[in-house]
Coordinates of C-alpha atoms and ligand atoms in Angstrom, one line a residue:
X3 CA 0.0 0.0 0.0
X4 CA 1.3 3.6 -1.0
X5 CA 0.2 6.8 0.3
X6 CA 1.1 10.0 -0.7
X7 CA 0.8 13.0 1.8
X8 CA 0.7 16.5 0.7
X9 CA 1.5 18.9 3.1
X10 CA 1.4 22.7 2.7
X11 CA -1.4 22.8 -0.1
X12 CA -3.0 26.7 -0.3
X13 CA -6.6 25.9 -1.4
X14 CA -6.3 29.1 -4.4
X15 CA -2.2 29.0 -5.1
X16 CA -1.8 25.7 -5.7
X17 CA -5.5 23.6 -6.7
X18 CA -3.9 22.9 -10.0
X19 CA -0.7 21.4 -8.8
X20 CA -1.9 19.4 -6.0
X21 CA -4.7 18.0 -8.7
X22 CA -1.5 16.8 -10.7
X23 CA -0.1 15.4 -7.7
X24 CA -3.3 13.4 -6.6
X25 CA -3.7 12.2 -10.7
X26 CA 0.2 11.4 -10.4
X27 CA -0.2 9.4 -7.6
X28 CA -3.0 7.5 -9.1
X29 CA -1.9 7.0 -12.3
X30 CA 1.9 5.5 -11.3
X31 CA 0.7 3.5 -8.8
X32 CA 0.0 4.9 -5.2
X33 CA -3.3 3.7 -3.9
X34 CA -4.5 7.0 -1.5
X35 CA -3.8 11.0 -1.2
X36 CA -4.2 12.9 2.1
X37 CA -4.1 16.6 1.5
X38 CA -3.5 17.8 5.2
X39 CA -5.8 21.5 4.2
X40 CA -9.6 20.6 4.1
X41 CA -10.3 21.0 0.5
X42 CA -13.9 19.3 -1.1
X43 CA -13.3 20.5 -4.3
X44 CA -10.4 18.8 -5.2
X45 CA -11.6 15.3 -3.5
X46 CA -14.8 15.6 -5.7
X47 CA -12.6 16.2 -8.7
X48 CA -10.1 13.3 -7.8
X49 CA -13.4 11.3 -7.0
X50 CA -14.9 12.1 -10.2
X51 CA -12.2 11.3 -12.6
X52 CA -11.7 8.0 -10.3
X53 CA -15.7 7.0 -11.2
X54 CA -14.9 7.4 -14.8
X55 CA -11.4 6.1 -15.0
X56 CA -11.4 3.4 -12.4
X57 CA -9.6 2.3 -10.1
X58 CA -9.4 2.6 -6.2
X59 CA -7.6 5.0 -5.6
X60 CA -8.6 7.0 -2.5
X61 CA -8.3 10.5 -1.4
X62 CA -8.8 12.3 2.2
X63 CA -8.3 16.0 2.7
X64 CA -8.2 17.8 6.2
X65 CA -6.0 15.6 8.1
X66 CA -3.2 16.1 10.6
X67 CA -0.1 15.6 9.1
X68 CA 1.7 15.3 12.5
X69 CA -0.8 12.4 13.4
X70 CA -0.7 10.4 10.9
X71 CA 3.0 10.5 10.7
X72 CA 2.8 9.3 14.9
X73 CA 0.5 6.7 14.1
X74 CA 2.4 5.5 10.4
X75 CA 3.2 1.7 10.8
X76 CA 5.8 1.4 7.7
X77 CA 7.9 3.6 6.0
X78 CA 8.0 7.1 6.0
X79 CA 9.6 8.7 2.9
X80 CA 10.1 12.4 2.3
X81 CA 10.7 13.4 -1.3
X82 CA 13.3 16.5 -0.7
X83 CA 16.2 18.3 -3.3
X84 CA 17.8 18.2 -0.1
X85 CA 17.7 14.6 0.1
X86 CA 20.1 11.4 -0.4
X87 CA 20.6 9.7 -3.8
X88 CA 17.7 7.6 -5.4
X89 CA 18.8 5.0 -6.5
X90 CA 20.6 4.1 -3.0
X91 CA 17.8 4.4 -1.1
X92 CA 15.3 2.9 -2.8
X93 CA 17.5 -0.2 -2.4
X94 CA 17.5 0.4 1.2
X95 CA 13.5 0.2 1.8
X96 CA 11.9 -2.6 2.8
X97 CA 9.6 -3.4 -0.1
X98 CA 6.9 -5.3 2.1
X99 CA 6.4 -2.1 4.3
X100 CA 3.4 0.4 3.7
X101 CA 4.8 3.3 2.6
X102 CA 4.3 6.7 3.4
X103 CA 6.0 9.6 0.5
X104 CA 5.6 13.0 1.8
X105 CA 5.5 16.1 -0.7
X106 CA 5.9 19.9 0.0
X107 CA 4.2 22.5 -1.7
X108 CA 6.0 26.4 -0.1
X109 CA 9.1 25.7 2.7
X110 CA 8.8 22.5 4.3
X111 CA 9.4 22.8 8.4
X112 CA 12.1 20.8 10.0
X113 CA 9.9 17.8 11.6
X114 CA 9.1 16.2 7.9
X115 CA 12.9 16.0 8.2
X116 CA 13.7 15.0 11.2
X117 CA 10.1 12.1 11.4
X118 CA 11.0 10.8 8.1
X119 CA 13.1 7.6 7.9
X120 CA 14.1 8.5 4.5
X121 CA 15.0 11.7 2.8
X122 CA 15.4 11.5 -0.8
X123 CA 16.3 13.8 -3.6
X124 CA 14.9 13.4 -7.4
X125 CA 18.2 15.0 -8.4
X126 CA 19.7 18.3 -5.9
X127 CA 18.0 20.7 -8.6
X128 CA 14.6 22.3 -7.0
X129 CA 11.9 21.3 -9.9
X130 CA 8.6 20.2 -8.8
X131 CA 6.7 17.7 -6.6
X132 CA 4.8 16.6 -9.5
X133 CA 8.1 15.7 -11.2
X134 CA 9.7 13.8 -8.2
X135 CA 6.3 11.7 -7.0
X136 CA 6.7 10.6 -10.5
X137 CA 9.9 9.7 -10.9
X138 CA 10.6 8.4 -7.5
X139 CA 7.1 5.9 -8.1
X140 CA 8.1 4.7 -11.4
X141 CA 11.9 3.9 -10.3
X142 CA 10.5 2.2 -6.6
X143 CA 7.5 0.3 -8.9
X144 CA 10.0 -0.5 -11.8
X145 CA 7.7 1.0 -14.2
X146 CA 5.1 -1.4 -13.0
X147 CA 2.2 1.3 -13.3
X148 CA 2.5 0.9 -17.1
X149 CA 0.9 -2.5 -17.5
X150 CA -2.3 -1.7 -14.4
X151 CA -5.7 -2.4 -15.2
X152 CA -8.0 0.3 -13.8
X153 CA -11.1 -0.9 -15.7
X154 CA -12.9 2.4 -16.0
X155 CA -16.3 3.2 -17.1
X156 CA -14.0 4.5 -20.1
X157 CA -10.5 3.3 -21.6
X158 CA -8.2 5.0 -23.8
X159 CA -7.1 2.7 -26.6
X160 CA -3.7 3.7 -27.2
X161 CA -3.7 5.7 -31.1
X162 CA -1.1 7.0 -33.2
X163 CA -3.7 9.0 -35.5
X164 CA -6.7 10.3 -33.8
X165 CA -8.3 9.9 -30.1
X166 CA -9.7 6.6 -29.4
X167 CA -12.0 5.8 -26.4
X168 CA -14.0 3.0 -25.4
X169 CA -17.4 3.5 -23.1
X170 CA -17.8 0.9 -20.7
X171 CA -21.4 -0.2 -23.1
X172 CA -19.1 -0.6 -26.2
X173 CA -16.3 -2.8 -23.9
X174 CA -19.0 -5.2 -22.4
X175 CA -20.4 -5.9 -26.2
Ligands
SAM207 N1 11.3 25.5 -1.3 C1 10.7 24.4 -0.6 C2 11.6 23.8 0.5 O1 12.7 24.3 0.6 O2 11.2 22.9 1.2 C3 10.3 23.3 -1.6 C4 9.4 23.8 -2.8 S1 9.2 22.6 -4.1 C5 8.4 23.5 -5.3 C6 7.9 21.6 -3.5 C7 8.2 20.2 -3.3 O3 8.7 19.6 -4.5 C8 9.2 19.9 -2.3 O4 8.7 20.0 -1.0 C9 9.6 18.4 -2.6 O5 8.7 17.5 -2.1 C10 9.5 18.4 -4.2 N2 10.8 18.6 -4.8 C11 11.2 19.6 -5.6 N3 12.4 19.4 -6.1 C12 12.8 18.1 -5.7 C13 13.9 17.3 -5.9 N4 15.0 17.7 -6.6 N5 13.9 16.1 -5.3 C14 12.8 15.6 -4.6 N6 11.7 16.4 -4.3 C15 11.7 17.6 -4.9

């Protein structure tokens, strides 16, 4: 089981962003999003595009970050340009543990340091949380997110000419 925690999220500055993060999440693999700031319209978007895409991927908004971090039974990972290298860590984590991979949003306070049992950089160039959930989820998963079925009400059939969808109706005939 993966969860993602986003911490810092400003409900106006940054809706689009932590959108990406929740669809990032979902679509390479983690299972559930907690946004720590109470935020509905974002869970009904993440819920919507969940109905019609599939999958069960869950989201949570309005939680304490500090409490679920106390009460985390499995690894703790917090995704930071300040971080150690990758690819050494990753080989350091116990891949039957629940994990836990905090992202920032503005500056991260020194507890997410200090709690987490990993710190990892994407790199020790400042880009984006969006970049380094992905990257960090398809290097831990081995690009294992490729190949998952979600089994929407709608599927993309993959097209080198022209946009190709399938409604659940057409896929059961
Ligand atoms: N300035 C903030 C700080 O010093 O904590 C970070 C801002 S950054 C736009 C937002 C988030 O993106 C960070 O909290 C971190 O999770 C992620 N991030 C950005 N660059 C990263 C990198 N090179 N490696 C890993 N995570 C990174």
């Amino acid at each position: 089981m993966i969860t993602v925690l986003r911490i810092g999220h400003r409900i106006n500055r940054d809706k689009r962003i932590t959108t990406h993060v929740a669809l990032v999440a979902r679509a390479f693999g983690a299972d559930k999003i907690i946004i720590t700031t109470k935020d509905e319209k974002i869970k009904e978007n993440i819920t919507s595009i969940c109905k019609k895409f599939g999958g069960n991927f869950q989201i949570e908004t309005g939680a304490d970050p500090k409490k679920i971090i106390k009460q985390w039974n499995g690894t703790i990972i917090h995704l930071t340009m300040y971080g150690d290298n990758l690819k050494k860590s990753i080989s350091k984590i116990d891949k039957n543990d629940d994990l836990l991979i905090i992202v920032g949003a503005e500056k991260v306070p020194p507890y997410f340091y200090e709690n987490a049992d990993f710190n990892i950089s994407v790199g020790n160039q400042p880009h984006s949380e969006v970049a380094a959930l992905a990257i960090f989820l398809d290097r831990y998963l081995n690009g294992k997110w490729l190949t998952e079925q979600f089994n929407g009400k709608i599927e993309i059939i993959p097209s080198n000419k022209r946009k190709k969808v399938l409604s659940k109706k057409e896929k059961s005939d």
